[in-house]
Amino acid sequence: ISLDYNSNINVFAYNKYICILAENKLMEYNSSGELENEIPLEINNPVYSVNNKYIAISEQNGSEINLISGSEILWTKSVDGNISKINVNDNGYVSVILTGTVHKSVIATFDKNGNELFRRYFASTNAVDTSISKDNKYLAFAEVNTKGTTIQSTIEVVSIEKARTNPSESTIYTYTADSNKLIINIEYHDNNQIICMYDSEITSIKDNTNTVLM
C-alpha cells in the first residue's frame, strides 16, 4: 500500500482490514492491499478502540464519537467534554472517558445503537481506563488519586442495569491496590475475567478475587 499524503497519517488494523486514516477519510484495505471501503471521517489525531467487527473512534480531546462496522458509520454522538479514551466491547457497547467538565473525569456508556445508558462522575480522581464485559452486563473502570503524597489506584466494577435504575447500589466490587502502584490498563476477557496492568505487575480479577499473574 503506497502512502503518499501531505496530511497526518494514521495506520491501524481493524477486523479483516488494514486501515489508513488520512485526508478526512478512513480507507479500508484487504489482506491483498486492495482498497475495499472509504468512509468520510474528519479526524486528524484519533483516539480509538477496536474489538471484533467494531471500531469506536474520535478526535483526541474532541466531543464526537463514531461507531463503525464494516463500511459504514453506525452512529455518531456528541458529548459534553473532551474525549480522552474510548473502549468498545465485541458487541458494540462503548464507554468513553471525558475531561474538561466541572468534574475531574466523567465516564459515559452507550449501547450498540448509540443510546446513552448512564454516566459516572469523579470529583477528585482521574479515570484511567474502562472496559465493558462481553455479556454487556458490567462496566469496569480504573481510577487514580494523585492528590496525596502517594498514588492510589482503584478498580471498580458496576452493574450497568443497576447504574441505570439505582446508581447508589450499582457497585458490585471494588479493589484498592497498594500505594504507589499505578494502574495503566484494564480489559475484560472471557468468563468476566478482568486483566489489570499496573506499572509493576499484571493481575486478574475473577469472582471478586484479585490474583497476581506476573
Tab-separated table of C-alpha atoms in Angstrom:
chain	number	residue	atom	x	y	z
A	1	ILE	CA	0.000	0.000	0.000
A	2	SER	CA	1.623	3.228	-1.118
A	3	LEU	CA	1.350	6.121	1.366
A	4	ASP	CA	1.723	9.467	-0.360
A	5	TYR	CA	-0.207	12.055	1.599
A	6	ASN	CA	0.715	15.545	2.758
A	7	SER	CA	-1.510	15.370	5.822
A	8	ASN	CA	-1.143	13.408	9.050
A	9	ILE	CA	-1.380	9.623	8.501
A	10	ASN	CA	-2.621	7.002	10.977
A	11	VAL	CA	-2.380	3.275	10.237
A	12	PHE	CA	-4.011	0.517	12.290
A	13	ALA	CA	-5.588	-2.924	11.988
A	14	TYR	CA	-9.324	-3.467	12.313
A	15	ASN	CA	-11.247	-6.710	11.819
A	16	LYS	CA	-10.055	-8.041	8.432
A	17	TYR	CA	-8.789	-4.663	7.246
A	18	ILE	CA	-5.661	-2.563	7.255
A	19	CYS	CA	-6.951	0.954	7.882
A	20	ILE	CA	-5.355	4.221	6.845
A	21	LEU	CA	-6.809	7.441	8.226
A	22	ALA	CA	-5.693	10.431	6.141
A	23	GLU	CA	-7.166	13.477	4.435
A	24	ASN	CA	-10.503	13.136	6.277
A	25	LYS	CA	-11.046	9.577	5.053
A	26	LEU	CA	-10.820	6.149	6.637
A	27	MET	CA	-9.609	3.799	3.918
A	28	GLU	CA	-10.007	0.064	4.490
A	29	TYR	CA	-7.682	-2.292	2.607
A	30	ASN	CA	-7.982	-6.076	2.465
A	31	SER	CA	-5.144	-8.541	3.070
A	32	SER	CA	-4.105	-8.251	-0.584
A	33	GLY	CA	-3.627	-4.492	-0.276
A	34	GLU	CA	-6.746	-3.670	-2.311
A	35	LEU	CA	-8.916	-0.738	-1.264
A	36	GLU	CA	-12.367	-2.023	-0.280
A	37	ASN	CA	-14.047	0.879	1.508
A	38	GLU	CA	-13.693	4.617	2.048
A	39	ILE	CA	-15.514	6.289	4.928
A	40	PRO	CA	-15.583	10.101	5.280
A	41	LEU	CA	-14.198	10.903	8.730
A	42	GLU	CA	-12.956	14.347	9.724
A	43	ILE	CA	-10.387	13.200	12.283
A	44	ASN	CA	-6.689	14.098	12.324
A	45	ASN	CA	-5.443	12.872	15.706
A	46	PRO	CA	-7.571	9.830	16.567
A	47	VAL	CA	-8.296	8.073	19.821
A	48	TYR	CA	-9.934	4.740	19.080
A	49	SER	CA	-10.743	1.230	20.242
A	50	VAL	CA	-11.072	-1.861	18.040
A	51	ASN	CA	-12.937	-5.035	19.010
A	52	ASN	CA	-14.295	-7.757	16.761
A	53	LYS	CA	-16.233	-6.054	13.924
A	54	TYR	CA	-16.455	-2.654	15.616
A	55	ILE	CA	-14.264	0.399	15.846
A	56	ALA	CA	-15.125	3.357	18.082
A	57	ILE	CA	-13.170	6.435	17.085
A	58	SER	CA	-12.979	10.132	17.927
A	59	GLU	CA	-10.682	13.087	17.649
A	60	GLN	CA	-8.337	13.210	20.643
A	61	ASN	CA	-9.933	15.676	23.097
A	62	GLY	CA	-12.828	16.061	20.667
A	63	SER	CA	-16.523	15.833	21.526
A	64	GLU	CA	-17.907	13.485	18.842
A	65	ILE	CA	-17.881	9.672	18.953
A	66	ASN	CA	-18.275	7.445	15.890
A	67	LEU	CA	-19.052	3.730	15.934
A	68	ILE	CA	-18.080	1.993	12.697
A	69	SER	CA	-18.739	-1.531	11.486
A	70	GLY	CA	-17.630	-2.731	8.073
A	71	SER	CA	-18.045	0.064	5.564
A	72	GLU	CA	-20.491	2.281	7.453
A	73	ILE	CA	-20.767	4.586	10.431
A	74	LEU	CA	-23.465	3.032	12.631
A	75	TRP	CA	-23.917	6.123	14.789
A	76	THR	CA	-22.334	9.422	15.757
A	77	LYS	CA	-22.866	11.126	19.111
A	78	SER	CA	-21.809	14.465	20.529
A	79	VAL	CA	-20.886	14.628	24.197
A	80	ASP	CA	-20.183	17.377	26.720
A	81	GLY	CA	-16.483	17.347	27.481
A	82	ASN	CA	-13.242	16.242	25.847
A	83	ILE	CA	-12.814	12.595	24.888
A	84	SER	CA	-9.535	11.242	26.267
A	85	LYS	CA	-10.094	7.483	25.908
A	86	ILE	CA	-12.577	5.096	24.250
A	87	ASN	CA	-13.384	1.427	24.759
A	88	VAL	CA	-15.714	-0.782	22.708
A	89	ASN	CA	-16.591	-4.385	23.521
A	90	ASP	CA	-17.156	-7.062	20.892
A	91	ASN	CA	-20.918	-6.378	20.875
A	92	GLY	CA	-20.585	-2.679	20.065
A	93	TYR	CA	-21.132	-1.276	23.574
A	94	VAL	CA	-18.984	1.830	24.065
A	95	SER	CA	-17.565	3.599	27.107
A	96	VAL	CA	-15.668	6.893	26.945
A	97	ILE	CA	-13.650	8.905	29.443
A	98	LEU	CA	-14.355	12.648	29.349
A	99	THR	CA	-12.355	15.532	30.767
A	100	GLY	CA	-12.722	19.296	30.672
A	101	THR	CA	-16.018	19.436	32.590
A	102	VAL	CA	-16.806	20.642	36.108
A	103	HIS	CA	-15.809	17.144	37.248
A	104	LYS	CA	-12.288	15.740	37.268
A	105	SER	CA	-13.407	12.905	34.983
A	106	VAL	CA	-16.667	11.513	33.585
A	107	ILE	CA	-17.375	8.064	32.139
A	108	ALA	CA	-20.256	7.790	29.666
A	109	THR	CA	-21.551	4.456	28.338
A	110	PHE	CA	-23.577	3.711	25.201
A	111	ASP	CA	-25.282	0.621	23.817
A	112	LYS	CA	-24.700	-0.663	20.278
A	113	ASN	CA	-27.415	1.666	18.928
A	114	GLY	CA	-25.843	4.784	20.415
A	115	ASN	CA	-28.290	5.163	23.299
A	116	GLU	CA	-26.583	6.600	26.364
A	117	LEU	CA	-27.014	4.202	29.280
A	118	PHE	CA	-25.554	6.139	32.219
A	119	ARG	CA	-22.705	8.357	33.391
A	120	ARG	CA	-20.286	8.071	36.280
A	121	TYR	CA	-18.770	11.240	37.740
A	122	PHE	CA	-15.415	11.634	39.501
A	123	ALA	CA	-14.935	14.729	41.613
A	124	SER	CA	-11.305	14.324	42.669
A	125	THR	CA	-9.802	11.311	40.858
A	126	ASN	CA	-8.742	10.637	37.279
A	127	ALA	CA	-10.451	7.844	35.328
A	128	VAL	CA	-7.679	5.961	33.518
A	129	ASP	CA	-9.352	3.149	31.587
A	130	THR	CA	-12.691	1.379	31.111
A	131	SER	CA	-13.909	-1.969	29.815
A	132	ILE	CA	-17.396	-3.436	29.290
A	133	SER	CA	-17.920	-7.167	29.798
A	134	LYS	CA	-18.625	-9.433	26.860
A	135	ASP	CA	-22.201	-10.035	28.099
A	136	ASN	CA	-22.820	-6.251	28.291
A	137	LYS	CA	-23.739	-6.518	31.985
A	138	TYR	CA	-20.785	-4.888	33.716
A	139	LEU	CA	-18.580	-1.849	33.391
A	140	ALA	CA	-15.140	-1.977	34.976
A	141	PHE	CA	-13.130	1.192	35.366
A	142	ALA	CA	-9.787	2.172	36.830
A	143	GLU	CA	-9.194	5.447	38.628
A	144	VAL	CA	-6.110	7.075	40.131
A	145	ASN	CA	-5.919	9.509	43.017
A	146	THR	CA	-2.772	11.654	42.982
A	147	LYS	CA	-3.843	14.354	45.431
A	148	GLY	CA	-1.972	12.946	48.422
A	149	THR	CA	1.694	12.105	48.932
A	150	THR	CA	1.229	8.691	47.302
A	151	ILE	CA	-0.507	7.335	44.211
A	152	GLN	CA	-3.685	5.366	44.930
A	153	SER	CA	-5.140	3.139	42.197
A	154	THR	CA	-8.644	1.687	42.421
A	155	ILE	CA	-10.609	-0.669	40.177
A	156	GLU	CA	-14.377	-0.757	40.441
A	157	VAL	CA	-16.976	-2.973	38.767
A	158	VAL	CA	-20.553	-1.747	38.420
A	159	SER	CA	-23.741	-3.370	37.179
A	160	ILE	CA	-24.898	-1.495	34.095
A	161	GLU	CA	-28.549	-2.324	34.801
A	162	LYS	CA	-28.351	-1.052	38.393
A	163	ALA	CA	-26.385	2.006	37.320
A	164	ARG	CA	-29.353	2.979	35.154
A	165	THR	CA	-32.034	2.364	37.775
A	166	ASN	CA	-30.368	2.612	41.198
A	167	PRO	CA	-26.891	4.160	40.919
A	168	SER	CA	-26.197	4.130	44.666
A	169	GLU	CA	-26.320	0.311	44.672
A	170	SER	CA	-24.629	-0.349	41.331
A	171	THR	CA	-21.115	-1.124	42.624
A	172	ILE	CA	-20.549	-4.863	42.953
A	173	TYR	CA	-16.781	-4.968	43.534
A	174	THR	CA	-14.014	-2.560	44.471
A	175	TYR	CA	-10.300	-3.298	44.653
A	176	THR	CA	-7.796	-0.790	46.017
A	177	ALA	CA	-4.195	-1.515	45.072
A	178	ASP	CA	-1.206	-0.976	47.331
A	179	SER	CA	0.048	2.586	47.479
A	180	ASN	CA	2.181	3.802	44.565
A	181	LYS	CA	1.048	1.036	42.195
A	182	LEU	CA	-0.069	2.879	39.084
A	183	ILE	CA	-2.900	1.256	37.118
A	184	ILE	CA	-2.431	1.659	33.354
A	185	ASN	CA	-4.937	-0.569	31.523
A	186	ILE	CA	-7.815	-2.937	32.241
A	187	GLU	CA	-9.601	-5.298	29.865
A	188	TYR	CA	-12.435	-7.804	30.145
A	189	HIS	CA	-11.703	-11.290	28.841
A	190	ASP	CA	-13.860	-14.426	28.730
A	191	ASN	CA	-15.871	-15.536	31.770
A	192	ASN	CA	-15.920	-11.972	33.128
A	193	GLN	CA	-12.228	-12.067	33.956
A	194	ILE	CA	-10.596	-8.626	34.112
A	195	ILE	CA	-6.906	-8.341	33.304
A	196	CYS	CA	-5.289	-5.347	35.017
A	197	MET	CA	-1.935	-3.878	34.026
A	198	TYR	CA	-0.009	-1.814	36.558
A	199	ASP	CA	3.411	-0.238	36.170
A	200	SER	CA	4.870	-3.079	38.255
A	201	GLU	CA	2.642	-6.144	37.763
A	202	ILE	CA	-0.270	-7.756	35.916
A	203	THR	CA	-3.218	-9.078	37.897
A	204	SER	CA	-6.528	-10.827	37.269
A	205	ILE	CA	-9.882	-10.103	38.873
A	206	LYS	CA	-12.242	-13.076	38.757
A	207	ASP	CA	-15.189	-13.853	41.033
A	208	ASN	CA	-14.354	-10.792	43.170
A	209	THR	CA	-10.811	-12.050	43.779
A	210	ASN	CA	-7.637	-10.264	42.753
A	211	THR	CA	-4.744	-12.541	41.778
A	212	VAL	CA	-1.230	-11.513	40.746
A	213	LEU	CA	-0.289	-13.156	37.424
A	214	MET	CA	3.201	-11.776	36.893
